[in-house]
Amino acid sequence: MVKVGIVGGTGYTGVELLRLLAQHPDVELVAITSRKEAGMAVSDMFPNLRGRVGLKFVDPVDAPLKSCDVVFFATPNGIAMQQTRELLDAGVRVIDLAADFRIKDVALWEKWYGMPHACPDLIAEAVYGLPELNREHIRKARLIANPGCYPTAAQLGFLPLIEAGVADLGHLVADCKSGVSGAGRKAEVGALFSEAADNFKAYAVAGHRHLPEISQGLTLVAGKPVQLTFVPHLTPLIRGIHATLYVRLTAEVDLQALYEKRYANEYFVDVLPAGAHPETRSVRGGNFCRIAVHRPQGGDVAVVLSVIDNLTKGAAGQAVQNMNLLFDLPENKGLEQIPLLP
Amino acid sequence: MVKVGIVGGTGYTGVELLRLLAQHPDVELVAITSRKEAGMAVSDMFPNLRGRVGLKFVDPVDAPLKSCDVVFFATPNGIAMQQTRELLDAGVRVIDLAADFRIKDVALWEKWYGMPHACPDLIAEAVYGLPELNREHIRKARLIANPGCYPTAAQLGFLPLIEAGVADLGHLVADCKSGVSGAGRKAEVGALFSEAADNFKAYAVAGHRHLPEISQGLTLVAGKPVQLTFVPHLTPLIRGIHATLYVRLTAEVDLQALYEKRYANEYFVDVLPAGAHPETRSVRGGNFCRIAVHRPQGGDVAVVLSVIDNLTKGAAGQAVQNMNLLFDLPENKGLEQIPLLP
Amino acid sequence: MVKVGIVGGTGYTGVELLRLLAQHPDVELVAITSRKEAGMAVSDMFPNLRGRVGLKFVDPVDAPLKSCDVVFFATPNGIAMQQTRELLDAGVRVIDLAADFRIKDVALWEKWYGMPHACPDLIAEAVYGLPELNREHIRKARLIANPGCYPTAAQLGFLPLIEAGVADLGHLVADCKSGVSGAGRKAEVGALFSEAADNFKAYAVAGHRHLPEISQGLTLVAGKPVQLTFVPHLTPLIRGIHATLYVRLTAEVDLQALYEKRYANEYFVDVLPAGAHPETRSVRGGNFCRIAVHRPQGGDVAVVLSVIDNLTKGAAGQAVQNMNLLFDLPENKGLEQIPLLP
Amino acid sequence: MVKVGIVGGTGYTGVELLRLLAQHPDVELVAITSRKEAGMAVSDMFPNLRGRVGLKFVDPVDAPLKSCDVVFFATPNGIAMQQTRELLDAGVRVIDLAADFRIKDVALWEKWYGMPHACPDLIAEAVYGLPELNREHIRKARLIANPGCYPTAAQLGFLPLIEAGVADLGHLVADCKSGVSGAGRKAEVGALFSEAADNFKAYAVAGHRHLPEISQGLTLVAGKPVQLTFVPHLTPLIRGIHATLYVRLTAEVDLQALYEKRYANEYFVDVLPAGAHPETRSVRGGNFCRIAVHRPQGGDVAVVLSVIDNLTKGAAGQAVQNMNLLFDLPENKGLEQIPLLP
């Protein structure tokens, strides 16, 4: 049994981790921390867990995290970097669901995240936890930087075209739409039901923190810089990201065959038949990315549609997938839930 | 392995059955029928099942239903009664998710459902499949009448008070609210997004088919007639029923203790702590009924709040629970999915 | 032109007042206050008002409220009572959309609202602003206590039966459902989209502040105490209240005729044809209350269905209706917007 | 008074026309037709109109359409072209809210709409009713082709850049998101609440009928062909379109100044301050288009955000705007409703 600790379990990635880990046959949940809610039963906050998670939130200072095999950080940005070294030194593996270790260029990270980094050397060591790109490095890692939600959907959509060298790297467009749970379980006016329901808007067009993360990933694969226009939008659903990607093709390519081949052995990436349109609900609560590729009017623009559940493949599910890799478990262990439709 | 057939798999109870059965370790899905969609891959209609359900819809006449151990009818009312006898004669057990066998009084059934009944003798044999009330009869049944969604939420909420003999049976009120999936996957204007979203209404106040079903159940338990006012409402959620029950108390009673004791050994019925308010999302996709009991201002009116997922405990999940009983499997086998929250 | 000031304009009742008053031909908007947002253009916060409301929020101490003809308080409970006397003394009429002057029994108010009242004598003077009940008193008032949202829907629904003396006053039930805007524009976790969407729950079953308000109103009409069980619920719509009222009849009565006659001359109360079910969307953005009456199975229980828009007839619209009465304007002036459907 | 007839009033553009026209001070509603619902009171179908629209649906053959000054067709594609000539010959002006007269190239129209055109000569005469582009022609027209919803949002967003000659016409992208009311009030499974709520998807990526309409409009302005990739998406709101437009700039330009100048005198087009993100709810029920322009990271891609209410500026409101032009009324007469927020 893998002994698991969770730091910061009161948000949506926290409860999603709990849902998945409580159903994982090889996991023992040891501790879940919350400074603010210490002493409260986890299932009092999240009644879907009644009868399944008996833990109470504990104060971080009291939590036996060093006796865990792995600790997940489901915390705001800037927390994991304070505590990771101590855990690693104690032999504990760390999976950070926040952004502390995602950007390799420290100065770039500090610019986008607005704070000095506490442990730049660990950035270098951290492995970016996108298994479909990085599986073998993940297996041997001590520290995983779990990808962001938009970056997961966008990179899985762009990768085959960029690996194949048929994309105009100077004009990539990622028009992405997210459900409101991506904003977290924080009390903010903009995420109120009466603000976000029956409403649609773009946000952060001038620059979103996931832009450098996606660009870094694509640049690494391309071997040269890419120019990406990334526009995130808020759409009135709870869970789900839909990335619509526009790529100018620089050479002839059989899009459908390219994508099917690239993901033929990926359990969690599902390439739909030609002509299909993936729906976010088809991955609701599941750790899947479903992708369809189009070439409207036979022109030179490829349109890639990529959907994930932002809390599952876009956060907690991918973190468990990474945990499975770290501990030599089947990659889909505990992650086979069929998405909930309708 | 229990060999399972499904008749009429293109509606919401059909896809919910498939979701649950495809994850059930002791089930082999043999056939799923649809006259209209014969030949279509099930996962083309329901992409959440891609990679998990390989079956195609088959025409009912071609389906090897008689070689199944059990057949679920997820059909409109009036279909199961045409086909049940032949299956029973072939040694197949039948679980009808529609209403054909729910009402013992044939004339009453014919009045509410507006058609003659095809096999009144089988009504007599059929066992009403509410395990928390009827478990031992279910184990030995050949034919199960799976309860309606409102009746499940309402009866589980009313039962302890009626069994304890402390309810004024002349003035029961069940104010019930259902998500739109209860209306099924039929193309009807009233169930369109643009009609049902951001809207709330009562319907069928003059009389809903679930009224005689609930009344029959309560009358049986009470041993005398009950007078129930039942008002169903449509609320803009996909899944979920919230029953708010008003009962005049005729004697002193410790409500909390009564409910906790009644359901102490019921895996799927969860009595919340005193003062709680169950949310429909706490059972979304799970086979649970969560109940809280109140006595506002210490008066003589008990208010019982009872929530279920109408497609799971209110339909397909309860049907699988009944199947487990029929085949001596643990009652919660394949039904342990943690509800999806948020 | 009626010169109007608004105290506390950053909430949902504030923006609804602005929407209505900006379109009112006899109104001059003089000032709108907000301590926190002083200096901000109102239309920067509420872009639906761009081009129509040119005001900026001003600090309350700077606002020329005493030169107004009427001041609306769209503030949290406990604010209006601090400032009303000074305004009344300056000859300004006051309409409080909060609860400060709704309950005549000071001790009862203080118990439910958890604070001492600042000016009990003004409670005595204040007129409860339900025009359909109290029109003539409103015309002559200096100070209007604008009713709560649930109390408006519930009282308009109960009134005809109680006035006619055919209701069992010992067992009234009001099962009410509200859209989330009723919770206001405050940053609270429970009102987040990801908490409230696709979810339904009761709340405050043990006691909601609108209970004594409704009871007071019904008691006054009945001339003797009533026993009311009031259960509010949160439903995933932005605007709308649906009250489902259950009344035991103590005498024979033609429900339809009773209601049609009672409201025959009320512009804002619409009695639907027999058998109808009012929808909340049929009053979305309009100052109407639509009511239907039923008597299921011809029994002794009347079921009254009453819908309003909680921000319009349940708050700002009714306040403008009261203003029209105060200034001898046609009661529906500026309030004739047709509800938005779909 | 302008005497108005409506052909086909049972859909969402029909009820929206009725809402606007019933509040228009210079309009007399003469007749509204529906073959299927002839004899039914309009307000029985659309209860928001109770007390405001007294008409009944009449069979088209009985409707006194020739005595109207103008007839609106709120019908499926292919109906208006059958009846327009007769009306024009009788001196009645016609505004078609469907697509029959939008595409000048008859063969192109027939290809996309899959039927022969009944009166190609009238296509030549028809004026495309986008007032911000075509105002003077509209004033003198007999026959108006009212623009589609996506084409309105997209063209108003693209126009300034194309008129200024600073757009790379070879690679325009329009990523558009529509509320579900755009699918109409037809009973279709895909538009059911349980299918469309809590879900997001693209559709018709291979080719949508609004593509040739947008391309035609942009080509006319540019004076040369444009290449447009247009991807429509379905988002779970009732009303609203959000167009996100991506344009490679071919020359330096002050985007904000360009847009502000272009629309300085347009009552219904609102250019937001630099850095803003328009929300669909800010135009809910209003005839406005709100636009914001961005240039992320100072690169060579302009991102234009354009929102409308698909039923108002995207259909019925724009039709009334065109009617106002036809009859020399102030362009915003009857169209000044403030959008409903929240």
Coordinates of N, CA and C in Angstrom, one line a residue, chain A residues 15 41-53 185, chain B residues 270 272-273 276-283 288 290 338-339 341, chain C residues 195:
Chain A
V15 N -10.7 17.7 -2.9 CA -11.8 16.7 -2.8 C -11.8 15.8 -3.9
A41 N -14.1 16.9 10.4 CA -14.1 15.7 9.6 C -14.2 16.1 8.1
V42 N -13.4 15.4 7.3 CA -13.4 15.7 5.9 C -14.8 15.6 5.3
S43 N -15.5 14.6 5.8 CA -16.8 14.3 5.2 C -17.9 15.3 5.7
D44 N -17.6 16.1 6.7 CA -18.5 17.2 7.0 C -18.4 18.3 6.0
M45 N -17.2 18.5 5.4 CA -17.1 19.5 4.4 C -17.6 19.0 3.0
F46 N -17.2 17.7 2.8 CA -17.6 17.1 1.5 C -18.4 15.9 1.7
P47 N -19.8 16.1 1.8 CA -20.6 14.9 2.2 C -20.7 13.8 1.2
N48 N -20.2 14.0 0.0 CA -20.1 12.9 -0.9 C -19.1 11.8 -0.4
L49 N -18.3 12.2 0.5 CA -17.3 11.2 1.0 C -17.7 10.5 2.3
R50 N -19.0 10.8 2.8 CA -19.5 10.2 4.0 C -19.4 8.7 3.9
G51 N -18.8 8.0 4.9 CA -18.8 6.6 4.9 C -17.5 6.1 4.2
R52 N -16.8 6.9 3.5 CA -15.7 6.5 2.7 C -14.4 7.1 3.1
V53 N -14.4 8.3 3.6 CA -13.2 8.9 4.1 C -13.4 9.3 5.6
R185 N -12.2 26.9 -5.0 CA -13.3 27.0 -4.0 C -13.0 28.1 -3.1
Chain B
D270 N -28.3 7.1 4.2 CA -27.4 7.8 5.1 C -28.2 8.8 5.9
L272 N -28.2 11.9 8.0 CA -27.2 13.0 8.4 C -27.4 13.4 9.8
P273 N -26.4 14.1 10.4 CA -26.5 14.6 11.7 C -27.7 15.6 11.9
A276 N -28.8 19.0 9.7 CA -28.2 19.1 8.4 C -29.2 19.2 7.3
H277 N -28.7 19.6 6.2 CA -29.5 19.8 5.0 C -28.8 19.0 3.8
P278 N -29.4 17.9 3.4 CA -28.7 17.2 2.3 C -28.8 17.9 1.0
E279 N -27.7 17.8 0.2 CA -27.7 18.4 -1.1 C -27.8 17.3 -2.2
T280 N -28.5 17.6 -3.3 CA -28.6 16.6 -4.3 C -27.2 16.2 -4.8
R281 N -26.3 17.2 -4.9 CA -25.0 16.8 -5.5 C -24.2 15.8 -4.6
S282 N -24.6 15.7 -3.3 CA -23.8 14.8 -2.5 C -24.1 13.3 -2.9
V283 N -25.1 13.1 -3.7 CA -25.4 11.8 -4.2 C -25.3 11.7 -5.7
F288 N -26.9 6.4 -3.3 CA -27.3 6.7 -1.9 C -28.5 7.5 -1.8
R290 N -29.7 10.3 1.0 CA -29.3 10.9 2.3 C -30.5 11.6 2.8
I338 N -18.1 6.8 -5.5 CA -18.3 8.0 -4.7 C -18.9 9.0 -5.5
P339 N -20.0 9.6 -5.0 CA -20.6 10.7 -5.8 C -19.7 11.8 -6.2
L341 N -18.5 15.3 -6.6 CA -18.7 16.7 -6.1 C -17.4 17.4 -6.2
Chain C
E195 N -20.7 25.4 -6.4 CA -21.4 24.8 -5.2 C -22.9 24.8 -5.5

